[in-house]
GROMACS .gro file of C-alpha atoms in nm:
model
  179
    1UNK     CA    1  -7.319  -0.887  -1.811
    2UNK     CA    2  -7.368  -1.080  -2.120
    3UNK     CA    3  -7.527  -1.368  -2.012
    4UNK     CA    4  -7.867  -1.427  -2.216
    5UNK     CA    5  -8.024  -1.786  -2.098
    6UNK     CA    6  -8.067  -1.894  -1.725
    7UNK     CA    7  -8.205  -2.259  -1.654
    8UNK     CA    8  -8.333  -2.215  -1.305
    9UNK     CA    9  -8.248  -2.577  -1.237
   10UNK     CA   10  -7.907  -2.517  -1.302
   11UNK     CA   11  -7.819  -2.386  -0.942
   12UNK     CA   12  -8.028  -2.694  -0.784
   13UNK     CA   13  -7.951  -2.809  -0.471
   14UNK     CA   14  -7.689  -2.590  -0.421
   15UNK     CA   15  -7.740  -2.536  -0.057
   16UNK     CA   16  -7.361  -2.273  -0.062
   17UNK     CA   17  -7.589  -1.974  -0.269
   18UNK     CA   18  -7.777  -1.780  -0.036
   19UNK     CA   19  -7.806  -1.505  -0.295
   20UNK     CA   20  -7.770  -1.459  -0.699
   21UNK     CA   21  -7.662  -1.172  -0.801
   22UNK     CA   22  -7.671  -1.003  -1.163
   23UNK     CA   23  -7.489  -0.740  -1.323
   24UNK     CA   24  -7.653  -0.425  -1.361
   25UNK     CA   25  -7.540  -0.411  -1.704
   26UNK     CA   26  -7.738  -0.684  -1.793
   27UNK     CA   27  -7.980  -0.634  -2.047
   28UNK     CA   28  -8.207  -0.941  -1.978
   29UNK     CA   29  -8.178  -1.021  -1.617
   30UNK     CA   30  -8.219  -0.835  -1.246
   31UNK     CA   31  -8.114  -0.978  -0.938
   32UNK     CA   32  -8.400  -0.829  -0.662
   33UNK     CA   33  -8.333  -0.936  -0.328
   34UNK     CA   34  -8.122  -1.262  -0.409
   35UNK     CA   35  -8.354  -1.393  -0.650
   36UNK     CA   36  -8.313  -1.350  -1.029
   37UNK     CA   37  -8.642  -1.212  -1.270
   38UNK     CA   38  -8.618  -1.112  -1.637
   39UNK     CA   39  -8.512  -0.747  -1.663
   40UNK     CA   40  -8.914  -0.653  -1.728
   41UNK     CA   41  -9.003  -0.817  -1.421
   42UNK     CA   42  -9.231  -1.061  -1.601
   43UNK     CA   43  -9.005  -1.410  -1.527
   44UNK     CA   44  -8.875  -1.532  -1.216
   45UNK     CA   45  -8.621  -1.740  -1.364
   46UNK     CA   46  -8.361  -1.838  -1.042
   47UNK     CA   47  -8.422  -1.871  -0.662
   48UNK     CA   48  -8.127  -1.943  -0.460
   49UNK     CA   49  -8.128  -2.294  -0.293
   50UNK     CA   50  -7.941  -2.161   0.026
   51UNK     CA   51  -8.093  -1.835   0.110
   52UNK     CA   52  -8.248  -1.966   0.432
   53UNK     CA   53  -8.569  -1.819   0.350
   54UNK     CA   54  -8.848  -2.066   0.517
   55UNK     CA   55  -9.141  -1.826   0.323
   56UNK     CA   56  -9.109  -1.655   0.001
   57UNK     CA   57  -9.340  -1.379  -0.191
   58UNK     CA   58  -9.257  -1.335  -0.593
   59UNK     CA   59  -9.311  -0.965  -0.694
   60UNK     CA   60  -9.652  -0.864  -0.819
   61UNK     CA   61  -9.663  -0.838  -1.180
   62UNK     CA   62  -9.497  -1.164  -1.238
   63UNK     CA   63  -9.628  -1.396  -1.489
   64UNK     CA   64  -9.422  -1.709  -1.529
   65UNK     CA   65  -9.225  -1.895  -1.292
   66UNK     CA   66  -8.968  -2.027  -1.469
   67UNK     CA   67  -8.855  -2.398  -1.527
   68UNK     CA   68  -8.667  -2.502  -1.257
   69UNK     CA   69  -8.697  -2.204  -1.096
   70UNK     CA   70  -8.720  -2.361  -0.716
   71UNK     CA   71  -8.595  -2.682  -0.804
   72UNK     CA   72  -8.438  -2.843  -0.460
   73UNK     CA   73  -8.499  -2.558  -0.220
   74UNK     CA   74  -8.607  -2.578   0.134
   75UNK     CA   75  -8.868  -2.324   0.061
   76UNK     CA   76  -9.183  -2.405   0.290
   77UNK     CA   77  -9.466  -2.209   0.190
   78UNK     CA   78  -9.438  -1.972  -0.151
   79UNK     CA   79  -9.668  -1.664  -0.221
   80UNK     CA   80  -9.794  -1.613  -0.535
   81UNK     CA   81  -9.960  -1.292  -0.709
   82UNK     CA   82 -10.269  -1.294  -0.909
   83UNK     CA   83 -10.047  -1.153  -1.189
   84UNK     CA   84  -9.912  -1.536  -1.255
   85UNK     CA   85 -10.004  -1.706  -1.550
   86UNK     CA   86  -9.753  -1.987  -1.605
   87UNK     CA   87  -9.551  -2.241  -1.401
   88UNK     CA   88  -9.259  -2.387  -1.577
   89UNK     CA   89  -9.166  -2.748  -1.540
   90UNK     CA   90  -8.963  -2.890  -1.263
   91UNK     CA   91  -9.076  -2.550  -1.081
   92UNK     CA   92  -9.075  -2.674  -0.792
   93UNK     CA   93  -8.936  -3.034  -0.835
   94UNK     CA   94  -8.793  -3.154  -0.538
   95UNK     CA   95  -8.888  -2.916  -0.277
   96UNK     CA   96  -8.888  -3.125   0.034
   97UNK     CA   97  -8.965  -2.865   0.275
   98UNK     CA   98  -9.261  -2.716   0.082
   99UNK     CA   99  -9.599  -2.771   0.282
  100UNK     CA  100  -9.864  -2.533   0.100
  101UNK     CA  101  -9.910  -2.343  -0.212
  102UNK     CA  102 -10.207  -2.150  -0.293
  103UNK     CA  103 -10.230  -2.105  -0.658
  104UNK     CA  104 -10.408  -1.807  -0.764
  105UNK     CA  105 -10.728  -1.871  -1.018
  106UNK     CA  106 -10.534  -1.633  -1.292
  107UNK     CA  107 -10.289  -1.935  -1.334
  108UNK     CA  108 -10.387  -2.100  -1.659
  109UNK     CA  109 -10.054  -2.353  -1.729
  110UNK     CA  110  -9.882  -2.605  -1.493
  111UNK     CA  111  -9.547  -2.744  -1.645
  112UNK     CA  112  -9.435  -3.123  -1.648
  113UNK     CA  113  -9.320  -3.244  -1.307
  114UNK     CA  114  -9.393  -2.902  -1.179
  115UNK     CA  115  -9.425  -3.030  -0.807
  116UNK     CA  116  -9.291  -3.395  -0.856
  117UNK     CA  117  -9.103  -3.501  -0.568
  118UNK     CA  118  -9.220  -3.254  -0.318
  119UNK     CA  119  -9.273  -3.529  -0.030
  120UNK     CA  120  -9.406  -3.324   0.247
  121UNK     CA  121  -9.692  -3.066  -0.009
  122UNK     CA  122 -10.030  -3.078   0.232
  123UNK     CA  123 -10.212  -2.820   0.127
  124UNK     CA  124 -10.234  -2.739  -0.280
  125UNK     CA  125 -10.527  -2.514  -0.403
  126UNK     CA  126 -10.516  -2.542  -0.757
  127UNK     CA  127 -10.634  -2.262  -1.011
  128UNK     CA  128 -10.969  -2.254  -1.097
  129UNK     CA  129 -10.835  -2.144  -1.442
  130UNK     CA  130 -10.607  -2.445  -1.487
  131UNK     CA  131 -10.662  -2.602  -1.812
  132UNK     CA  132 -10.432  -2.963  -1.755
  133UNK     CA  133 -10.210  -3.140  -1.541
  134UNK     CA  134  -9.901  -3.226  -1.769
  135UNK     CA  135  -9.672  -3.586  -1.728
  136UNK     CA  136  -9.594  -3.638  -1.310
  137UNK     CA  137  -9.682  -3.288  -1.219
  138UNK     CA  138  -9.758  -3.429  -0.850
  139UNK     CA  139  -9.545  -3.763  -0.846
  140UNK     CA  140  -9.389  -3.841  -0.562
  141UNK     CA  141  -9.634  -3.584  -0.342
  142UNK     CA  142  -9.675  -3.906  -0.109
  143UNK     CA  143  -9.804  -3.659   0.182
  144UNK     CA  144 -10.062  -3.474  -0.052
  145UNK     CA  145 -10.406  -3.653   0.057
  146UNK     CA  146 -10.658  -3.467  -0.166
  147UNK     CA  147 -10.623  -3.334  -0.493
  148UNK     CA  148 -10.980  -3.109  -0.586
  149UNK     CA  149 -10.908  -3.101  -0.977
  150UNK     CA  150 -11.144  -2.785  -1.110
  151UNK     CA  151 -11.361  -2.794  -1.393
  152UNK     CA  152 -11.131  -2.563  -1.599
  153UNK     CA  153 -10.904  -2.883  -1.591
  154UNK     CA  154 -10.982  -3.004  -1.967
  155UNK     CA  155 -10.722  -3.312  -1.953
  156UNK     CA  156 -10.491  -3.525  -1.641
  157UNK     CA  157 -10.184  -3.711  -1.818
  158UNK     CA  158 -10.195  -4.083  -1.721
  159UNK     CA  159  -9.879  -4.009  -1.538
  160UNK     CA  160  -9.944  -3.732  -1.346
  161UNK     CA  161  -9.998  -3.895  -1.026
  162UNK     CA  162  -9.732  -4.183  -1.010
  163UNK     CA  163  -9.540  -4.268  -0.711
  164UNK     CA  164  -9.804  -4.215  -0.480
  165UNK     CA  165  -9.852  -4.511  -0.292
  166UNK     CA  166  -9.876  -4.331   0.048
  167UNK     CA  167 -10.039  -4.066  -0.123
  168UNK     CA  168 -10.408  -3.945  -0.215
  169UNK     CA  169 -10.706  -4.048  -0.055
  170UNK     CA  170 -10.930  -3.841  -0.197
  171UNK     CA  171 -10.942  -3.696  -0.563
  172UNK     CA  172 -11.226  -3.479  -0.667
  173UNK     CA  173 -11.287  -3.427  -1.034
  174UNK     CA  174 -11.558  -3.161  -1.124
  175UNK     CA  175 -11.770  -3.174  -1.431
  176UNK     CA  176 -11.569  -3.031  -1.726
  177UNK     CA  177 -11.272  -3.286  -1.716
  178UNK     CA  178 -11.237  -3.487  -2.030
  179UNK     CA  179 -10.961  -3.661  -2.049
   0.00000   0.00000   0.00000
């Protein structure tokens, strides 16, 4: 009940947690369904690497996905409201079962290595609100063949695409991309 700080990452790979559950005297953290959000519904901060879940829909309202906050599970396809704002680094680092994502245009930040390692991603649609793509956000996405980078997208770390050798065949860049 007194726990303050959650690192989503902390429970990676952890394939034995099908659920995480909070105490309801917690004053900064609910447990809804498994899956742990800041008490004001505003954070997802914890999804459970075992819950056997192939498809997974965060609550409307939320804004951030935390860092971490997926990291290593065998998620395969992840709704997302048009509340979200924010995805935190290593979000979904490591997913190896995650084929698709469509990012909603309200999202305005991707976090460092937010999909890194996520061998099997096919399908991304990236936010039409995006503003950069931080340091490996899609290295290791060896199955992702085209990246369409929107003009919202001011600046692309060096980085963000290594370890792609079987990777991208196609990456459109539309006018507005600076760096």
């Amino acid at each position: 009940k007194n726990v303050r700080n959650i690192h989503g990452g902390l429970l990676a790979g952890n394939k034995l947690i099908k659920e995480i559950t909070v105490s309801e005297e917690n004053q900064h953290f609910v447990s809804i369904d498994g899956v742990v959000y800041t008490r004001d519904l505003k954070t997802l901060v914890a999804y459970p690497c075992g819950s056997g879940r192939k498809v997974y829909k965060v609550l409307e309202g939320t804004e951030e996905l935390g860092m971490g906050a997926f990291m290593e599970s065998d998620i395969e396809e992840i709704i997302l409201p048009e509340s979200l704002k924010s995805i935190g680094e290593e979000c979904f680092s490591l997913c190896l079962k995650l084929r698709q994502l469509i990012m909603p245009d309200s999202v305005t930040k991707l976090g460092r290595s937010s999909f890194a390692y996520c061998h099997f991603l096919e399908n991304l649609h990236l936010s039409t609100s995006l503003k950069a793509i931080e340091h490996k956000t899609f290295g290791g996405c060896v199955s992702l063949k085209r990246l369409d980078v929107p003009g919202s997208v001011k600046t692309i770390d060096a980085s963000a695409i290594v370890w792609n050798e079987e990777g991208f065949e196609e990456i459109i860049l539309h006018e507005g991309v600076e760096k």
